[in-house]
Structure formats: C-alpha cells, structure tokens
C-alpha cells in the first residue's frame, strides 16, 4: 500500500514535467522556400519527426509538428500548440526572438533554402536607389517581416512598411515576373534566385540597386526559456548528426536540407545588432 | 538483221571497253569510299520521321517538345479481377517500384502518386487506405490511372537513339517479367505506346531486310543462270548489282539519311531496276549474229540499248523524284534516294557492266544458247492475236481502268474513297501481342490518340490566380466535349494536390486560397516531375492541356480545333484574364496524334500530286524520244491499266492505302514504263519503214523476251518483300508483283490492239488478201 502510494505520488509530481518535456519536442516549421502547404508537407514532416525521435531517444510518436506557410499561421500555431522547437526563416527568428524567447541551437545548410545575401532588384532604368522606390510596389517573401527587411536587409536606410507598397509573395521568382511584367517595381532576391531570374525572358534587364550584408541561415530554435543546457547539448548533437546516416540523408533530402551545423554566432549577432536587439 | 552503222556512241563505248581496268579501279575506289557511309545508315521508324521537317504542324510540335520535354511515353496495363485486393496491390506496387529503378525511366502511376503524397506509406500494408485514396476522386480514373479491372503504369523516359530506346524497353520488359514471375495476381500485363510500336517496326524491318538479301541473291543466281547459263555472266551481274547498291546506300549515309518503314524499299527498288536494265543490255549482247565479232557486237549492243535504257532509267528516276513533292518524309526521301540510286544504275550499266562483260568474257548465244526459245512462237502469234481481239482487249482494259479509278476515288453516293491507314498499329500484324495489347488498351482507356492544346502567354501568366481559375474552367469545358476522352492540364495536377492535402479536388474560389495555390504551383514545379511537364518553369508563360481522344482522322481534329476556338472564346469571355494573358487567338492543337491524322489526310493528295507529276514527266520523255502522237498516248496504257486495276484488286481484297501501298502507283509507273519505252523504241525502229505488223514482230523479237524477263525480275524481286512481318510491306510486295504482271499482259494485248486501231492498219496477210481481192475485181 505504501509502495502504491509512493508510485502515485511520483506520478502526480512528474506529470507536469512529462507534459513540459512532450511540449518541447513539438516542432513548428516555417520555411517559405519549401513550398507546399500544411497538409501536403505534413507527411514529410512526420517522417522527419519520427527519425528525429529515434535519433534523440524520444518515445516514438512523442513529437508532433506543423508546417506553416505564413507568419500568421506560424504565430497562431505557436500560441496554440506551444511547440518547443522551431525551424524558422531567419526573418521570423529575428523579429520574434524577444517575444517568444527563441534560442538558436543549430542552423540549416541548404542550397535550396538559405540565402547568404539579399539584393533589391529592379528593371526600370529610372530607379537607381532606394530613394527612387519611395511609394513604389515591392513584392517580396519578406513583406510579412518589414522590420527585418528594413533594418537587416536594407541596412536601416528606409522604413519598408511606409517607404514601399509592400506585398507578401510565397515564392521569390513570382516577384521577378512581377517586375518583368510591370506588375511591381522591385523585388528581393538572393544570389541563386537572381541567377535564375536572369534566365527568364527579359531577365537580363534586371539590376541590383542594393545588396544586404551577410545574412543568418535558417536556425533551429528552442522556443521558450525552459530548455535545460543538457537538453540543448543533446539537441545540438542529435541535429548535427541527423543527416549523416543513409536513412537520415534521404529524409533530410526530402526536406531540401543538406545538413545541420552549429550556429554561426557572429552572423546571427550582427543581424540581431542591426535589428536593434 | 542488225544495223551496224556507226554512231557517236560507238567510240564512247569502245573507249570504255578499252579502258576496262581503269573503270574497274575507279569503281573499286568509289566502293571503298561508299562502304563506311553505307554501314552508317540506321533504321528508325519513329513517327516523327513520317512528316517533312518544314511542315508547320511538325515545327510547332517540335517547339512544343522543347518547352515541355520530349520524352517517350509507354503505358503498362495491369488487368485483374479485383484491383484492390492485397495481392494485386502488392504486385502492381512492386512492379511500379521496380520500373522506377530502371535507369532513365520515371513512373507516374497511382502508386507513385500515393507514395509521393504519403511519404513512408505503403499501399500493401494498408490496402483500404490506398483504395480510399484511389477512389476518393474521379481525377485518377479520368486520367486512366485506375479503372474497373485495371491499373495503368505510365512510364516516361528520355532516349536519344534507337538503340537507347531498345535498351530501355528491354529493361522495362525484363523488370516486368521478373516481378510477375510465378505471380498469378494479374490476369494480364499489357503494353502500349509509340516507342513499343517503333521498336517493333525497327526489329521487324531489320529482320525482313536480313531475309530479303539472301532471297534476292538466290533470285539473281537463278535468273542469270536460267537465262544465260553462264557463271561469268553471273559474276558480271553480281558485281554490278553490289556496286550499285553500295554506291546508293553510301550516298544515303553521306547525306545523313536514316531508313524508315518504306525507305528500306530503296535498295531493293534500285537493285531490281538495275537488274532489269542489265538484262535488257545483256539480252541484246547475247543476240550476236555469227558473222559479227564479239567486241564489235558488244559496242553495237550498248549503243543500240543506250537510248531506250537511258530513257527508261531517266524516266523511272524522274518518276521517283516526283515523290519529292510529298509532305510525307519517308516518301519524299524514298523518291530522291531512288532517283539518285538510279543515276548510279545508269552509270554502272554503261561503264562497269560492259567492262566486266569484257574482262570476264561473258558468252553470247553463239557460245552458249540462251533460254526461252519458246518465245519465238509468241512472236509469231502475238500480232495476229492482238489484231483479232483488239475490240475486246482495248475496251475491256479501259473498263477495268474505270473500275480501278472508282475503287480508289470512290463514286459519289455509291462508294466511299479508299480508306487511309496511318495509325502505327495498322502497320503491325493482327496476331502480334503488341497489336492485341494496343487494341485491348483502347477499350480500357478513352483513346490512345494524344494531342495537346498549347497555350502561350506572357512571362508570369501562370502566376496570376485568375488565370489558374480560367484555365481550370477551360479544361473542364474541353473535358466535357464528346470528342475528347479526357483532358489533363496543370489544374488537374493542382486539383490532385489539393485532394491529397484533404482540401477536395477542386480549384478554390477564394482569392487568398487561389493566390496561395499559384505560389504552390511555383514551388511544386521543382519538386513534382508531373507538374513540370505541364508548365514552363522559367517564364511561367506557357502551359498545355493534354487531350486523350479516339479521333483518328484529320477532319475530326480540324473540327476539334474549331470547337476549341469556340470554347476558348466562351471561357475567355467569363475569365477575361485568359484573353489578357494568352490573347484572343484560340490556342493551337499540336502533338503526334494530330500529325498522324494529318499524314493520313495528305496521303491521297501526295499520291495524286506525285503520280500526276510522274505521268507528265514520263509523257514528256515519250514525246522527246518518239515524237509520235499515237505512241505518246498508247505508251501509257499498260502502266495506267496495271495501276488502276491494282486499286480494284486492293478494294476487292480489303487492302487499304497506307504509307507503303500509297507508293504503288509511282513505283509501278516508274518501273513498268521501262518496258513500254523498250517496246516503242523497237516498234518505231521498224514500223517507220514498214507496217504495224513488222514493227510488232521486230519489237517482240528484240524487246519482247526482255520485257517478259524484266517483268519476271520486277515481280519476283518485289514479291521478296512478301517475307516481311509488316503488313504494309507485304501488301506492297503482292500488289507490285500483280501490277507488273498486269502491265506485261497489257503490253502484249491491249497495247498492240490499240496500236492496230490508232494506225488503222491490218496484218500484212490480210492486206495481201484484200489486195488480191481488189486485183481480182
């Protein structure tokens, strides 16, 4: 009887801890360049999570996750599901870091998903500087993050929300075609996207009028303040080895991830500094 | 009696014979240069070789392929009583996975879609979930991916050569055989698709070619030995024929030519014409009078046959060259290649062959008696017979000509024109597995003819949400058309992705959702190979809607084009973004299906045009050579008779016009008019100073036997093609043989009968009797 009571006591005491543990393993993914929507991405994310569980030694099925396309979807998921881990676009990380207590753990290396630099690209020869774009239409995947766009990408030269007529787009090349068609006046591209843009009919006429400093890559972040140091160390170890096995490489490839590497602290620090944190 | 008067040709042939070793050396050099090019000539029966490269529809189809990828496409059909039983699902899933592993091959089966949509999910472990997925929308059934009692496994692969295609198909077959080994889950696994048909035709053409060569060689040996009874003569014939063939095929290789189903007839047509020409020349050579020396007689024989042989080879060459007006590429190529090959024939016949006659000391009838002495009795009999029956033979042949013309062109209200067949399966034997599979598959899916509605807009047109909505409406309107079996386009794929995502299989109306959908389209392009085949990923300016139909004639395609224009106009009125982005002009229909019907549609004009041109050219040749109005007209009778009666034979035996039999008219005209040229040349040689009877006797004596043997050569030579596995070639062979015999019968009956009528003459004996009666009066 005493033994039973002791077990019951332990169960009652440990339940909240177990719940907190489970919550921390839920994952939110907000990477615009992955494409697709929540439903179509879910099977890929589930496979990724099952593998993550197996590598981290978590109970099978303990991690849940959601792929979110927009900022609104992401914040809504975070506030409702309170996931412990996020794979977020750097603009989301920088803008939401303070409010959500985000802590970067590792960063993603991927040709398809990350951008080292952004360029502000126009076609109209009359537009030569950021000032010339005052009141003009800017289509970008960063429109939902005007603070990041203004301070980190554009170096604080303009307040994007007021300087441009901003429109959020899901895919960068849509902005290129918008510029080429005259539907908008400027767009924001990284090096690879710019190279692709030049291959589009009329793309040779595109010009860069501003280039950003080096930008942080997509971080894997811990959401909240309750990640113990040991758990953090474990996560770093798990993630950096995740794509190293044959099975892991295949799963990472499905997510367009080449590997996870430790955070480039200097670049993150510079970006955060420019943002004013 | 032979006229040995010296002409300007005599010194030329004396020179050729004197320099015979130089001639031989020159041909040896030419032969060495030709062989490397000759062996380069490949066989390729791909459909796109059927149409000329300048055809606007062909150009459009090629441009279309450049934008959307020009991979080859085959479909495997797995038939089973219960497609959703675990056993069947397991077998087809294993087949699909195995086929995916074949290098260069991509599958787009419902199993592949399921695995892409549900990563990690296994249809074999949860067949119910798979069934729910497969039957939860009509999208998959509309595409023919799954249906009552079957799954289809569409396979796309990129190959750059015939041998590469062959390798991939063999690998697919091996993979399928391996998976199905010992399995009883499927009722049948069927194969369909143009690459299989092309592969089949290539194999059968090659096998047929391999059989033809020994048959033709045996025929040459039998003919030469039977006629001239001399091994030396046989050697002269064999070397001349070999060199002629090598030069002709070498020239084809030099010009980068590739043999197709009909152009494989080229070497044989040239060889048969060459053999006939050599027989004409050598038959004259062997008729050496005892009092004339061999050298003197050889020069005479060459000079005597020069004009007739030159005229006949030239007329045949130009007759074939007339096929160059055709829009059907193999027919155009065959015409040009045969024409060039016949130039080589002419050169060989008057240079190499005389040199070989001299070097090999081929015997004349003095040294060795020739065959067919019985023909002398025919010579005696024919003039009288043709005179007596002229009022029967001439009207009867004209009547038969009329029946043949009606058989070909039809009769308004009574008989439809002869049917055209160009569908690839029409070239296959009905008892072949591939034929049976194709016919069965046509029953399972809404057609095997594919065409594409090509929409060309501005950069980023497909990024516009309103365009996506409009395109979906346009596609659904097309899909509802009775002429269309099914229509698949980019919005089909988007709908499929929405279905997979649990959002239903329709394009949304909500502007925000539509906007997200266009974003998704862009992202999915790099991930989803199926979608990438519908949209040009760079510019997002072009797309297409693939139509699967049972349409098999060009007018129906034209009708579909008009219907498409009306649908476009209606849809664009409701969705102005379509007109803004793609213009008001209706989209163009392109693709192999339409091209096939166009080729079929052009066959008759091609036939008529090239045949008319051949007639004009040959008529002009006759005019130049004979300068005799009556002869000009009469000379055409046997050929026209043979050609038109042959169409009646086709109609009576249920044969159809196809890419091979369409060549019959020009081939028969080009080959059989040789006989008429020789006939008239010798007829006029004697008739101008004598009577019709003496002209006919002289003709029969000098040319009759050669005509008989040339007909034998042509008929048996072409009949060798009857060994082909391909029905069109077999039919061509039989019809050509029949036509040559018909032409010869007309040569010996209706033609002399008509000459009696035209010259208003009577046999000499009758005239003499009449004179005696007059004298007695």
mmCIF file of N, CA and C in Angstrom, chain A residues 32-45 47 69 139 167-178 180-181 183 196 199-202 254 256, chain B residues 115-121 458-465 497-498 500-503 515-516 518-520 522-524 526-527 536-541 580-581:
data_model
loop_
_atom_site.group_PDB
_atom_site.id
_atom_site.type_symbol
_atom_site.label_atom_id
_atom_site.label_comp_id
_atom_site.label_asym_id
_atom_site.label_seq_id
_atom_site.Cartn_x
_atom_site.Cartn_y
_atom_site.Cartn_z
ATOM 1 N N UNK A 32 9.599 29.324 -46.033
ATOM 2 C CA UNK A 32 8.756 29.636 -47.197
ATOM 3 C C UNK A 32 9.218 28.912 -48.462
ATOM 4 N N UNK A 33 10.517 28.743 -48.607
ATOM 5 C CA UNK A 33 11.008 28.164 -49.867
ATOM 6 C C UNK A 33 10.758 26.669 -49.986
ATOM 7 N N UNK A 34 10.299 26.048 -48.932
ATOM 8 C CA UNK A 34 9.967 24.620 -49.057
ATOM 9 C C UNK A 34 8.762 24.405 -49.971
ATOM 10 N N UNK A 35 7.914 25.410 -50.043
ATOM 11 C CA UNK A 35 6.717 25.299 -50.895
ATOM 12 C C UNK A 35 5.678 24.402 -50.271
ATOM 13 N N UNK A 36 4.607 24.186 -51.000
ATOM 14 C CA UNK A 36 3.530 23.325 -50.494
ATOM 15 C C UNK A 36 2.714 24.026 -49.422
ATOM 16 N N UNK A 37 1.811 23.256 -48.834
ATOM 17 C CA UNK A 37 1.017 23.798 -47.740
ATOM 18 C C UNK A 37 1.075 22.822 -46.571
ATOM 19 N N UNK A 38 0.380 23.190 -45.506
ATOM 20 C CA UNK A 38 0.467 22.387 -44.282
ATOM 21 C C UNK A 38 0.142 20.925 -44.554
ATOM 22 N N UNK A 39 -0.949 20.719 -45.280
ATOM 23 C CA UNK A 39 -1.412 19.337 -45.478
ATOM 24 C C UNK A 39 -0.425 18.536 -46.312
ATOM 25 N N UNK A 40 0.035 19.116 -47.436
ATOM 26 C CA UNK A 40 0.915 18.330 -48.307
ATOM 27 C C UNK A 40 2.291 18.130 -47.683
ATOM 28 N N UNK A 41 2.689 19.066 -46.806
ATOM 29 C CA UNK A 41 4.015 18.931 -46.186
ATOM 30 C C UNK A 41 3.993 17.994 -44.984
ATOM 31 N N UNK A 42 2.814 17.764 -44.436
ATOM 32 C CA UNK A 42 2.717 17.018 -43.178
ATOM 33 C C UNK A 42 3.382 15.635 -43.229
ATOM 34 N N UNK A 43 3.164 14.845 -44.298
ATOM 35 C CA UNK A 43 3.800 13.511 -44.315
ATOM 36 C C UNK A 43 5.324 13.586 -44.246
ATOM 37 N N UNK A 44 5.886 14.579 -44.922
ATOM 38 C CA UNK A 44 7.353 14.726 -44.906
ATOM 39 C C UNK A 44 7.820 15.108 -43.498
ATOM 40 N N UNK A 45 7.071 16.025 -42.903
ATOM 41 C CA UNK A 45 7.429 16.486 -41.562
ATOM 42 C C UNK A 45 7.303 15.322 -40.565
ATOM 43 N N UNK A 47 7.687 12.155 -41.137
ATOM 44 C CA UNK A 47 8.832 11.243 -41.304
ATOM 45 C C UNK A 47 10.082 11.815 -40.644
ATOM 46 N N UNK A 69 2.842 28.206 -43.553
ATOM 47 C CA UNK A 69 3.274 28.948 -44.738
ATOM 48 C C UNK A 69 3.435 30.438 -44.417
ATOM 49 N N UNK A 139 7.352 43.577 -54.178
ATOM 50 C CA UNK A 139 6.814 42.234 -53.888
ATOM 51 C C UNK A 139 7.960 41.398 -53.340
ATOM 52 N N UNK A 167 3.964 43.870 -50.792
ATOM 53 C CA UNK A 167 3.051 42.730 -50.989
ATOM 54 C C UNK A 167 3.825 41.443 -50.684
ATOM 55 N N UNK A 168 3.243 40.611 -49.826
ATOM 56 C CA UNK A 168 3.869 39.339 -49.478
ATOM 57 C C UNK A 168 3.624 38.331 -50.603
ATOM 58 N N UNK A 169 4.691 37.653 -51.037
ATOM 59 C CA UNK A 169 4.538 36.588 -52.039
ATOM 60 C C UNK A 169 5.160 35.306 -51.484
ATOM 61 N N UNK A 170 4.689 34.193 -51.980
ATOM 62 C CA UNK A 170 5.149 32.906 -51.449
ATOM 63 C C UNK A 170 6.463 32.458 -52.057
ATOM 64 N N UNK A 171 6.723 32.869 -53.283
ATOM 65 C CA UNK A 171 7.919 32.407 -53.990
ATOM 66 C C UNK A 171 8.625 33.591 -54.639
ATOM 67 N N UNK A 172 9.954 33.625 -54.479
ATOM 68 C CA UNK A 172 10.704 34.804 -54.906
ATOM 69 C C UNK A 172 10.579 35.093 -56.401
ATOM 70 N N UNK A 173 10.556 34.007 -57.227
ATOM 71 C CA UNK A 173 10.537 34.239 -58.673
ATOM 72 C C UNK A 173 9.209 34.836 -59.151
ATOM 73 N N UNK A 174 8.195 34.713 -58.325
ATOM 74 C CA UNK A 174 6.931 35.367 -58.652
ATOM 75 C C UNK A 174 7.147 36.891 -58.651
ATOM 76 N N UNK A 175 7.987 37.348 -57.732
ATOM 77 C CA UNK A 175 8.321 38.772 -57.674
ATOM 78 C C UNK A 175 9.106 39.195 -58.904
ATOM 79 N N UNK A 176 9.990 38.309 -59.360
ATOM 80 C CA UNK A 176 10.782 38.618 -60.563
ATOM 81 C C UNK A 176 9.847 38.831 -61.752
ATOM 82 N N UNK A 177 8.923 37.897 -61.900
ATOM 83 C CA UNK A 177 7.999 38.003 -63.040
ATOM 84 C C UNK A 177 7.108 39.222 -62.884
ATOM 85 N N UNK A 178 6.801 39.557 -61.633
ATOM 86 C CA UNK A 178 6.016 40.770 -61.384
ATOM 87 C C UNK A 178 6.771 41.993 -61.883
ATOM 88 N N UNK A 180 9.201 42.016 -64.167
ATOM 89 C CA UNK A 180 9.351 41.937 -65.630
ATOM 90 C C UNK A 180 8.046 42.296 -66.343
ATOM 91 N N UNK A 181 6.928 41.966 -65.748
ATOM 92 C CA UNK A 181 5.623 42.270 -66.348
ATOM 93 C C UNK A 181 5.192 43.704 -66.082
ATOM 94 N N UNK A 183 4.065 44.480 -63.067
ATOM 95 C CA UNK A 183 3.055 44.399 -62.014
ATOM 96 C C UNK A 183 3.577 45.017 -60.717
ATOM 97 N N UNK A 196 18.802 32.760 -61.481
ATOM 98 C CA UNK A 196 17.651 32.155 -62.177
ATOM 99 C C UNK A 196 16.822 33.225 -62.865
ATOM 100 N N UNK A 199 17.740 34.240 -66.287
ATOM 101 C CA UNK A 199 17.425 33.286 -67.369
ATOM 102 C C UNK A 199 15.990 33.445 -67.885
ATOM 103 N N UNK A 200 15.190 34.169 -67.133
ATOM 104 C CA UNK A 200 13.803 34.385 -67.564
ATOM 105 C C UNK A 200 13.803 35.403 -68.703
ATOM 106 N N UNK A 201 12.836 35.267 -69.582
ATOM 107 C CA UNK A 201 12.726 36.186 -70.725
ATOM 108 C C UNK A 201 12.696 37.638 -70.212
ATOM 109 N N UNK A 202 13.627 38.441 -70.648
ATOM 110 C CA UNK A 202 13.704 39.839 -70.202
ATOM 111 C C UNK A 202 14.515 39.995 -68.928
ATOM 112 N N UNK A 254 14.523 15.016 -48.574
ATOM 113 C CA UNK A 254 13.105 15.306 -48.823
ATOM 114 C C UNK A 254 12.732 16.701 -48.352
ATOM 115 N N UNK A 256 14.864 19.126 -48.363
ATOM 116 C CA UNK A 256 15.827 20.015 -49.038
ATOM 117 C C UNK A 256 16.927 20.491 -48.087
ATOM 118 N N UNK B 115 2.719 7.242 -53.093
ATOM 119 C CA UNK B 115 3.934 7.268 -52.277
ATOM 120 C C UNK B 115 4.486 8.681 -52.134
ATOM 121 N N UNK B 116 4.320 9.488 -53.206
ATOM 122 C CA UNK B 116 4.790 10.875 -53.104
ATOM 123 C C UNK B 116 3.892 11.667 -52.157
ATOM 124 N N UNK B 117 2.591 11.373 -52.228
ATOM 125 C CA UNK B 117 1.639 12.108 -51.398
ATOM 126 C C UNK B 117 1.710 11.688 -49.941
ATOM 127 N N UNK B 118 2.029 10.440 -49.713
ATOM 128 C CA UNK B 118 2.063 9.909 -48.343
ATOM 129 C C UNK B 118 3.429 9.273 -48.100
ATOM 130 N N UNK B 119 4.467 10.108 -47.911
ATOM 131 C CA UNK B 119 5.814 9.540 -47.742
ATOM 132 C C UNK B 119 5.829 8.523 -46.602
ATOM 133 N N UNK B 120 6.419 7.403 -46.893
ATOM 134 C CA UNK B 120 6.509 6.367 -45.870
ATOM 135 C C UNK B 120 5.328 5.422 -45.871
ATOM 136 N N UNK B 121 4.211 5.857 -46.488
ATOM 137 C CA UNK B 121 3.031 4.984 -46.502
ATOM 138 C C UNK B 121 3.251 3.855 -47.502
ATOM 139 N N UNK B 458 2.238 35.412 -71.489
ATOM 140 C CA UNK B 458 3.363 36.310 -71.194
ATOM 141 C C UNK B 458 4.125 35.763 -69.991
ATOM 142 N N UNK B 459 5.289 36.333 -69.752
ATOM 143 C CA UNK B 459 6.057 35.938 -68.571
ATOM 144 C C UNK B 459 5.165 36.106 -67.339
ATOM 145 N N UNK B 460 5.072 35.051 -66.540
ATOM 146 C CA UNK B 460 4.304 35.126 -65.294
ATOM 147 C C UNK B 460 2.807 34.961 -65.450
ATOM 148 N N UNK B 461 2.350 34.617 -66.652
ATOM 149 C CA UNK B 461 0.892 34.446 -66.831
ATOM 150 C C UNK B 461 0.336 33.434 -65.840
ATOM 151 N N UNK B 462 1.114 32.377 -65.622
ATOM 152 C CA UNK B 462 0.597 31.306 -64.756
ATOM 153 C C UNK B 462 0.761 31.626 -63.276
ATOM 154 N N UNK B 463 1.342 32.804 -62.991
ATOM 155 C CA UNK B 463 1.377 33.254 -61.607
ATOM 156 C C UNK B 463 0.089 33.989 -61.234
ATOM 157 N N UNK B 464 -0.746 34.246 -62.228
ATOM 158 C CA UNK B 464 -1.960 35.029 -61.974
ATOM 159 C C UNK B 464 -3.082 34.106 -61.486
ATOM 160 N N UNK B 465 -3.598 34.340 -60.295
ATOM 161 C CA UNK B 465 -4.654 33.478 -59.774
ATOM 162 C C UNK B 465 -5.862 33.389 -60.701
ATOM 163 N N UNK B 497 -3.245 17.711 -56.029
ATOM 164 C CA UNK B 497 -2.515 18.060 -54.806
ATOM 165 C C UNK B 497 -3.445 18.560 -53.710
ATOM 166 N N UNK B 498 -4.465 19.258 -54.113
ATOM 167 C CA UNK B 498 -5.446 19.704 -53.105
ATOM 168 C C UNK B 498 -6.164 18.483 -52.532
ATOM 169 N N UNK B 500 -4.973 15.462 -52.316
ATOM 170 C CA UNK B 500 -4.008 14.767 -51.444
ATOM 171 C C UNK B 500 -3.920 15.485 -50.086
ATOM 172 N N UNK B 501 -4.023 16.816 -50.119
ATOM 173 C CA UNK B 501 -3.955 17.611 -48.892
ATOM 174 C C UNK B 501 -5.261 17.657 -48.131
ATOM 175 N N UNK B 502 -6.240 16.921 -48.626
ATOM 176 C CA UNK B 502 -7.521 16.841 -47.926
ATOM 177 C C UNK B 502 -8.400 18.056 -48.132
ATOM 178 N N UNK B 503 -8.142 18.820 -49.202
ATOM 179 C CA UNK B 503 -8.929 20.031 -49.424
ATOM 180 C C UNK B 503 -9.932 19.878 -50.558
ATOM 181 N N UNK B 515 -4.427 32.630 -54.568
ATOM 182 C CA UNK B 515 -3.087 33.227 -54.546
ATOM 183 C C UNK B 515 -2.086 32.210 -53.986
ATOM 184 N N UNK B 516 -2.479 31.558 -52.902
ATOM 185 C CA UNK B 516 -1.594 30.551 -52.293
ATOM 186 C C UNK B 516 -1.357 29.395 -53.255
ATOM 187 N N UNK B 518 -1.227 29.579 -56.531
ATOM 188 C CA UNK B 518 -0.235 29.948 -57.558
ATOM 189 C C UNK B 518 1.167 29.920 -56.961
ATOM 190 N N UNK B 519 1.272 30.322 -55.689
ATOM 191 C CA UNK B 519 2.583 30.219 -55.021
ATOM 192 C C UNK B 519 3.018 28.757 -54.962
ATOM 193 N N UNK B 520 2.049 27.926 -54.646
ATOM 194 C CA UNK B 520 2.319 26.499 -54.535
ATOM 195 C C UNK B 520 2.759 25.903 -55.863
ATOM 196 N N UNK B 522 4.338 27.283 -58.240
ATOM 197 C CA UNK B 522 5.733 27.646 -58.463
ATOM 198 C C UNK B 522 6.677 26.727 -57.669
ATOM 199 N N UNK B 523 6.343 26.517 -56.413
ATOM 200 C CA UNK B 523 7.206 25.692 -55.555
ATOM 201 C C UNK B 523 7.178 24.234 -55.991
ATOM 202 N N UNK B 524 6.000 23.768 -56.377
ATOM 203 C CA UNK B 524 5.852 22.354 -56.739
ATOM 204 C C UNK B 524 6.576 22.001 -58.031
ATOM 205 N N UNK B 526 9.535 22.517 -58.970
ATOM 206 C CA UNK B 526 10.871 21.944 -58.798
ATOM 207 C C UNK B 526 10.804 20.586 -58.120
ATOM 208 N N UNK B 527 9.655 20.248 -57.560
ATOM 209 C CA UNK B 527 9.567 19.007 -56.790
ATOM 210 C C UNK B 527 8.765 17.920 -57.486
ATOM 211 N N UNK B 536 6.010 25.708 -68.290
ATOM 212 C CA UNK B 536 7.423 26.027 -68.497
ATOM 213 C C UNK B 536 7.912 26.739 -67.245
ATOM 214 N N UNK B 537 8.857 26.130 -66.549
ATOM 215 C CA UNK B 537 9.162 26.588 -65.198
ATOM 216 C C UNK B 537 9.854 27.946 -65.133
ATOM 217 N N UNK B 538 10.575 28.300 -66.190
ATOM 218 C CA UNK B 538 11.314 29.564 -66.135
ATOM 219 C C UNK B 538 10.382 30.759 -66.206
ATOM 220 N N UNK B 539 9.659 30.808 -67.300
ATOM 221 C CA UNK B 539 8.867 32.011 -67.564
ATOM 222 C C UNK B 539 7.454 31.942 -67.011
ATOM 223 N N UNK B 540 6.987 30.740 -66.694
ATOM 224 C CA UNK B 540 5.600 30.543 -66.273
ATOM 225 C C UNK B 540 4.656 31.216 -67.283
ATOM 226 N N UNK B 541 5.043 31.088 -68.564
ATOM 227 C CA UNK B 541 4.263 31.748 -69.609
ATOM 228 C C UNK B 541 3.455 30.742 -70.417
ATOM 229 N N UNK B 580 -6.433 38.314 -71.710
ATOM 230 C CA UNK B 580 -5.393 39.305 -71.423
ATOM 231 C C UNK B 580 -3.997 38.664 -71.473
ATOM 232 N N UNK B 581 -3.907 37.473 -70.933
ATOM 233 C CA UNK B 581 -2.601 36.826 -70.865
ATOM 234 C C UNK B 581 -2.253 36.021 -72.116
#
